[in-house]
CSV table of C-alpha atoms in Angstrom, one decimal:
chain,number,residue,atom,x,y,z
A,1148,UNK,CA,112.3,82.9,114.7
A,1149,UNK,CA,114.7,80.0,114.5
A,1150,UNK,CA,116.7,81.7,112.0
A,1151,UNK,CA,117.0,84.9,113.8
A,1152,UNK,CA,118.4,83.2,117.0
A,1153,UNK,CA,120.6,81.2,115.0
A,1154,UNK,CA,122.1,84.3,113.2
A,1155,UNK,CA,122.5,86.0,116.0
A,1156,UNK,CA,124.0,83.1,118.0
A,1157,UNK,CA,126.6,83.2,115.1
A,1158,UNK,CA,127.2,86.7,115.0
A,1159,UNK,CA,127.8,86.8,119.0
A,1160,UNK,CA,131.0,84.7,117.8
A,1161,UNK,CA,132.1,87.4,115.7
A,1162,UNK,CA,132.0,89.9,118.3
A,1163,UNK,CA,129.8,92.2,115.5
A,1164,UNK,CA,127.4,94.9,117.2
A,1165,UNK,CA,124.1,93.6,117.8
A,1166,UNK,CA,121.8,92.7,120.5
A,1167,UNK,CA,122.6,88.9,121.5
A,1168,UNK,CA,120.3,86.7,123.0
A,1169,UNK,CA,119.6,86.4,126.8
A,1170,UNK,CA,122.7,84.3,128.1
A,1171,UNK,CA,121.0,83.2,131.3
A,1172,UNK,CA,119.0,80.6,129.3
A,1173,UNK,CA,119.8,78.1,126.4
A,1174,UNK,CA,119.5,80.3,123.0
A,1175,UNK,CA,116.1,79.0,120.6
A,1176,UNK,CA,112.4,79.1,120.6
A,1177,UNK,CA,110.5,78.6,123.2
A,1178,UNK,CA,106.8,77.3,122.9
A,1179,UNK,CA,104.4,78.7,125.7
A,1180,UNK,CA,100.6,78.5,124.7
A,1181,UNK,CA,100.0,79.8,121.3
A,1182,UNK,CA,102.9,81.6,121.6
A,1183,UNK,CA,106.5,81.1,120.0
A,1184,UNK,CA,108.8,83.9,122.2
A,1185,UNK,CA,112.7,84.2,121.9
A,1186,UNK,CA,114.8,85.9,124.5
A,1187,UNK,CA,117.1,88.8,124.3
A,1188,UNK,CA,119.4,90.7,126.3
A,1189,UNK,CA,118.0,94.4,127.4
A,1190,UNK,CA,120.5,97.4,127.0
A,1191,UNK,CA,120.2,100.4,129.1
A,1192,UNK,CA,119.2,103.1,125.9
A,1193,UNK,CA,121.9,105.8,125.8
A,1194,UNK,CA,121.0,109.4,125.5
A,1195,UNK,CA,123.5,112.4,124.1
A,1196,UNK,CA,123.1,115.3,126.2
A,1197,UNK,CA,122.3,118.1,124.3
A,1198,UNK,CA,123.7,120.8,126.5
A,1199,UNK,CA,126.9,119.5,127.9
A,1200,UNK,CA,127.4,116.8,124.8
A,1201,UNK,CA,128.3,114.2,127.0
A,1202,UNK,CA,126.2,110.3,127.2
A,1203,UNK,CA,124.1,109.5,129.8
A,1204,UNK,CA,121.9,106.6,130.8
A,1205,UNK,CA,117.8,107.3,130.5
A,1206,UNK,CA,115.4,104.3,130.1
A,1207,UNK,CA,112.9,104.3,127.8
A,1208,UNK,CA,114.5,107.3,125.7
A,1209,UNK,CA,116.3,107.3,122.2
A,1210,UNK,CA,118.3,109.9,120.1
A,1211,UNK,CA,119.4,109.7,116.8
A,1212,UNK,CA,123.0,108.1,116.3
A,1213,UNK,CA,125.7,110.2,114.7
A,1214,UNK,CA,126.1,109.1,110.6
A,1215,UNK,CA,129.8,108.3,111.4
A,1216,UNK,CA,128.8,106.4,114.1
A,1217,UNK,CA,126.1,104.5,112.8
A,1218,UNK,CA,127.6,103.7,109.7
A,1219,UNK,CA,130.8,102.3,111.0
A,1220,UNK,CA,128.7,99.6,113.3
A,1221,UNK,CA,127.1,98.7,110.1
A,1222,UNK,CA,130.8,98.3,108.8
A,1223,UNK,CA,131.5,96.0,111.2
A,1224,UNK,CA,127.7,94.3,110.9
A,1225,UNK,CA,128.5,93.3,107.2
A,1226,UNK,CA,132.3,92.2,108.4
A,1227,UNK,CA,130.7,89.8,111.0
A,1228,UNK,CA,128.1,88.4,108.5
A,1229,UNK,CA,130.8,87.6,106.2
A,1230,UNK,CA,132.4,85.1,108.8
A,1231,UNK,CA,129.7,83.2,108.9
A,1232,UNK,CA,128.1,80.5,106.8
A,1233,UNK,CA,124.1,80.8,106.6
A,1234,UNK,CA,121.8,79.9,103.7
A,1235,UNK,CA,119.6,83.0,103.3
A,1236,UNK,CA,116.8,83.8,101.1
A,1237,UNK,CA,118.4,86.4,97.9
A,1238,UNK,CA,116.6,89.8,97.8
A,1239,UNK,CA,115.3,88.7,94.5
A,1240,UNK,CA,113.3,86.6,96.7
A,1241,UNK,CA,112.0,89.3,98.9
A,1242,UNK,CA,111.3,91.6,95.3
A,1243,UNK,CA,109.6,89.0,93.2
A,1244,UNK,CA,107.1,88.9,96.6
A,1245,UNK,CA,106.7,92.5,96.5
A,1246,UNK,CA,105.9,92.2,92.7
A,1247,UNK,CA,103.4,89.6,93.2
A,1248,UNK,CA,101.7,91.3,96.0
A,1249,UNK,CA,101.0,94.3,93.9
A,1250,UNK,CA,100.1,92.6,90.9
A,1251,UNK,CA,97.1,90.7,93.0
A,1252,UNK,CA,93.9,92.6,93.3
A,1253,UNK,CA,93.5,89.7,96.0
A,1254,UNK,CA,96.4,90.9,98.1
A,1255,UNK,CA,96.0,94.6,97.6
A,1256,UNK,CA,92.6,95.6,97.0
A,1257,UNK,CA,92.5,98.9,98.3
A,1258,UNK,CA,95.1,100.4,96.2
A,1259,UNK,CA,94.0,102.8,93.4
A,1260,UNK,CA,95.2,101.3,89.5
A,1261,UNK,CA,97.0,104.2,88.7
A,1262,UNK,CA,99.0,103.7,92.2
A,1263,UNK,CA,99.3,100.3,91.6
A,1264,UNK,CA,100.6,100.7,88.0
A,1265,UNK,CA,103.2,103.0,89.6
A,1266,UNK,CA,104.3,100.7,92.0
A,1267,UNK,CA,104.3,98.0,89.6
A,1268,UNK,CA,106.4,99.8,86.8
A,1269,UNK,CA,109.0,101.4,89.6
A,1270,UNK,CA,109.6,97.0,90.6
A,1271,UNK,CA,109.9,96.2,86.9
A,1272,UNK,CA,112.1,99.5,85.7
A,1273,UNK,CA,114.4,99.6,88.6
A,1274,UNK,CA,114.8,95.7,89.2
A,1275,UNK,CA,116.5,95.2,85.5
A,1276,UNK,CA,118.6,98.6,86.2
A,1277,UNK,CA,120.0,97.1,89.4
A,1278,UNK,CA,120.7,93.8,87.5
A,1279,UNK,CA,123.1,95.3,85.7
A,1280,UNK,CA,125.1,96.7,88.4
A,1281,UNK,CA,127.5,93.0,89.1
A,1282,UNK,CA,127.9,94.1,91.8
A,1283,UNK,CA,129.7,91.7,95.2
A,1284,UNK,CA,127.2,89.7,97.2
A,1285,UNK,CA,127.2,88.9,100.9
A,1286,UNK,CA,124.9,88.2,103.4
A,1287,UNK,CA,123.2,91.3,104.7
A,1288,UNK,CA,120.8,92.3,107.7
A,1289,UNK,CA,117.9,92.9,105.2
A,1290,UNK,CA,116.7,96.2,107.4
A,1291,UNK,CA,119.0,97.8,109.8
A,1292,UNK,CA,116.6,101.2,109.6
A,1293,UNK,CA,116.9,103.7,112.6
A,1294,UNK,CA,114.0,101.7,114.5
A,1295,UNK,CA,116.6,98.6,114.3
A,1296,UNK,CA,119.4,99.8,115.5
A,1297,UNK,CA,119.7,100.8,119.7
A,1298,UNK,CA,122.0,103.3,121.2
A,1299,UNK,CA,123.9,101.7,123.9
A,1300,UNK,CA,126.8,102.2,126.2
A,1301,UNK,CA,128.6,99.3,123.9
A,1302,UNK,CA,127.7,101.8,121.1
A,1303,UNK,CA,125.0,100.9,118.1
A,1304,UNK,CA,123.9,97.6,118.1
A,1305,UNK,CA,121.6,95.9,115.2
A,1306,UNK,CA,118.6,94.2,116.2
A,1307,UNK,CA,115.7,92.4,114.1
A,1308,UNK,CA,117.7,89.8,112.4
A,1309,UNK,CA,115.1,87.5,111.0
A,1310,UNK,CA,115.0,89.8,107.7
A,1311,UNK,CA,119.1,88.3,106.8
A,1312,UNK,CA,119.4,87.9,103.1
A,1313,UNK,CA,122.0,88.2,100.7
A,1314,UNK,CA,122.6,90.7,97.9
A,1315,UNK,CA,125.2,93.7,97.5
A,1316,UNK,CA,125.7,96.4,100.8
A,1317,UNK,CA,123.9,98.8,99.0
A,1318,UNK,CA,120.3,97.4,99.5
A,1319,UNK,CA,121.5,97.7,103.3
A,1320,UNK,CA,122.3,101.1,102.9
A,1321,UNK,CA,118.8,101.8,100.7
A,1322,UNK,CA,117.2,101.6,104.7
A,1323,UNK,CA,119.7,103.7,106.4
A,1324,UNK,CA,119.9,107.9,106.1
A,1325,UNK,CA,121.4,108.9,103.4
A,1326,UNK,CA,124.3,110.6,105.3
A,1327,UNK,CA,124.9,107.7,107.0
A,1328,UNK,CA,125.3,106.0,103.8
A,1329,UNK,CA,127.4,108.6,102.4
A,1330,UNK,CA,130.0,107.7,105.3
A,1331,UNK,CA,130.3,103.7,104.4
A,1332,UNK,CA,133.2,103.6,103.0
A,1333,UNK,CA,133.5,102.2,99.3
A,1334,UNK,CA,129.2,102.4,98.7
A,1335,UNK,CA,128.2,102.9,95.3
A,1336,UNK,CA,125.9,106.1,95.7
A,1337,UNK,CA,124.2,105.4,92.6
A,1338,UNK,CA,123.4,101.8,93.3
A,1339,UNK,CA,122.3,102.8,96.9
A,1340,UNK,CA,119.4,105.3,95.4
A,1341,UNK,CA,118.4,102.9,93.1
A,1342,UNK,CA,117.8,100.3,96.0
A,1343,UNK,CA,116.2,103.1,97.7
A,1344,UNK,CA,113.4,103.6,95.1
A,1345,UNK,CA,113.0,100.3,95.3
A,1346,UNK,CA,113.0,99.8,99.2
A,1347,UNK,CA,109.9,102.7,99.1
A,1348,UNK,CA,108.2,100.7,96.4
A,1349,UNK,CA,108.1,97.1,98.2
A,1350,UNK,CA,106.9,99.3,101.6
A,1351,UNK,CA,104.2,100.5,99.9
A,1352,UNK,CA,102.9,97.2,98.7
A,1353,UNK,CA,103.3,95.8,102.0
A,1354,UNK,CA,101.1,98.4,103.6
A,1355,UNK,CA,98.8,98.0,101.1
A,1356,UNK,CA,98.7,94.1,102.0
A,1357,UNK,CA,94.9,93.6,103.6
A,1358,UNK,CA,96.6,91.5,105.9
A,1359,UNK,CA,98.3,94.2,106.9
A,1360,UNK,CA,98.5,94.9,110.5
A,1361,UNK,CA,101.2,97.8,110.4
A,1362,UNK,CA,100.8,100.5,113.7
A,1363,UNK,CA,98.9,103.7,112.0
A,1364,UNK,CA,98.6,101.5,108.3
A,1365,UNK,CA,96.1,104.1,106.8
A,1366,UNK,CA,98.5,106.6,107.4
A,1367,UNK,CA,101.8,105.0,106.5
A,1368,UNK,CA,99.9,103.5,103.1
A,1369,UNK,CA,99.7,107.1,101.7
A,1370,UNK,CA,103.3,108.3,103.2
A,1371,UNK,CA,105.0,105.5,101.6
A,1372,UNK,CA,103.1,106.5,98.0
A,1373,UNK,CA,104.4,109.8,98.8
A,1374,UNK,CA,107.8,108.7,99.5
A,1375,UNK,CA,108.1,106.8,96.4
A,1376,UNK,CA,107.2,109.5,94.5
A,1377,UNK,CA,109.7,111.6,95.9
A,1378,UNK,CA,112.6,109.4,95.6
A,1379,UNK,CA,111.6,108.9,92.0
A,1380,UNK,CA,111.4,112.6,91.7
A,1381,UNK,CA,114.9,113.1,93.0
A,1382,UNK,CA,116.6,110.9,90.8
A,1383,UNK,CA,114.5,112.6,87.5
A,1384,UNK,CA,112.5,109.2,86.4
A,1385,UNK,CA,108.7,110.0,86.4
């Protein structure tokens, strides 16, 4: 929680679209109780009106962004965590965890072998094809899915920062829609479904996790399976 409030204390400097911190009170972590709690600013959610097309104000509703839209903030996302120096943790990190996980009865028993040996061969296969790639390297917002990005009168802004790591744009873009990636200029496609396969195949083992305390987990564990299999099924690998 530390690291979130102090990437987002940075990236407040660099005027990039996210939800800052709550400037009435110093920026950190605050202890209460058993409880560690960071502050944040609250933005009035910004609806598109479906008859007229204009915006309007409606708390506690959401629409989805427009691809142009949405991948232009990101633009600016990735220009703002350029200016700014931050160790991060490399998405080989955040992969060799997924491999572990899946390869550990212990940390996913519930998941079938043949699933499993799916999983485990998509991590392996895909991994050494994205290796390959060379491609640049900058410090990235790890998840900026739909669910982390709010639709306010300032426009898209980026929440959920803690997940900052560092590896090429296109593991960014392996979260977003795919016609919001197709509108970041200068994306390699290719890469970006590769990261995408792979992005479906580290969910799944984390919804497998039996620590796992995911909203609806029995659900998402066989969606995710499903998911895989279809981005695997798109891009003609079995």
């Amino acid at each position: 929680m530390e690291f979130e409030a102090e990437v987002a204390r940075r990236l407040a400097e660099t005027d990039s679209p996210i939800g800052e911190l709550e400037p009435r009170v110093e920026p950190g972590v605050y202890l209460r109780d058993a409880f560690a709690i960071t502050l944040w600013t609250y933005y009035e959610p910004v609806v598109a009106d479906r008859q007229g097309g204009a915006a309007h104000e409606q708390p506690g509703m959401s629409t989805d962004l427009a691809p142009a839209d949405y991948a232009h903030a990101l633009v600016r996302l990735h220009a703002g965590l350029r200016k700014i120096d931050l160790a991060a943790p490399h998405i080989t990190a955040r992969i060799a965890g997924w491999a572990e996980g899946v390869g550990d009865p212990e940390q996913t028993p519930d998941l079938r072998d043949r699933d499993r040996e799916l999983v485990s061969d998509t991590l392996s296969r895909v991994s050494a094809a994205i290796s390959r790639w060379g491609s640049d390297e900058q410090l990235l917002h790890g998840e900026p899915h739909p669910a982390n990005v709010l639709s306010t009168r300032r426009g898209p802004l980026f929440i959920d920062l803690g997940t900052c790591q560092r590896g090429p744009v296109e593991y960014d873009l392996a979260y977003v829609p795919d016609d919001v990636a197709e509108h970041y200029p200068g994306a390699n496609q290719d890469l970006v479904h590769q990261f995408r396969i792979l992005m479906w195949a580290g969910v799944t083992t984390m919804r497998w996790n039996r620590n796992d305390q995911y909203p609806n987990r029995d659900y998402w564990r066989i969606e995710t399976l499903n998911q895989l299999r279809a981005a695997l099924d798109r891009h003609g690998l079995d």
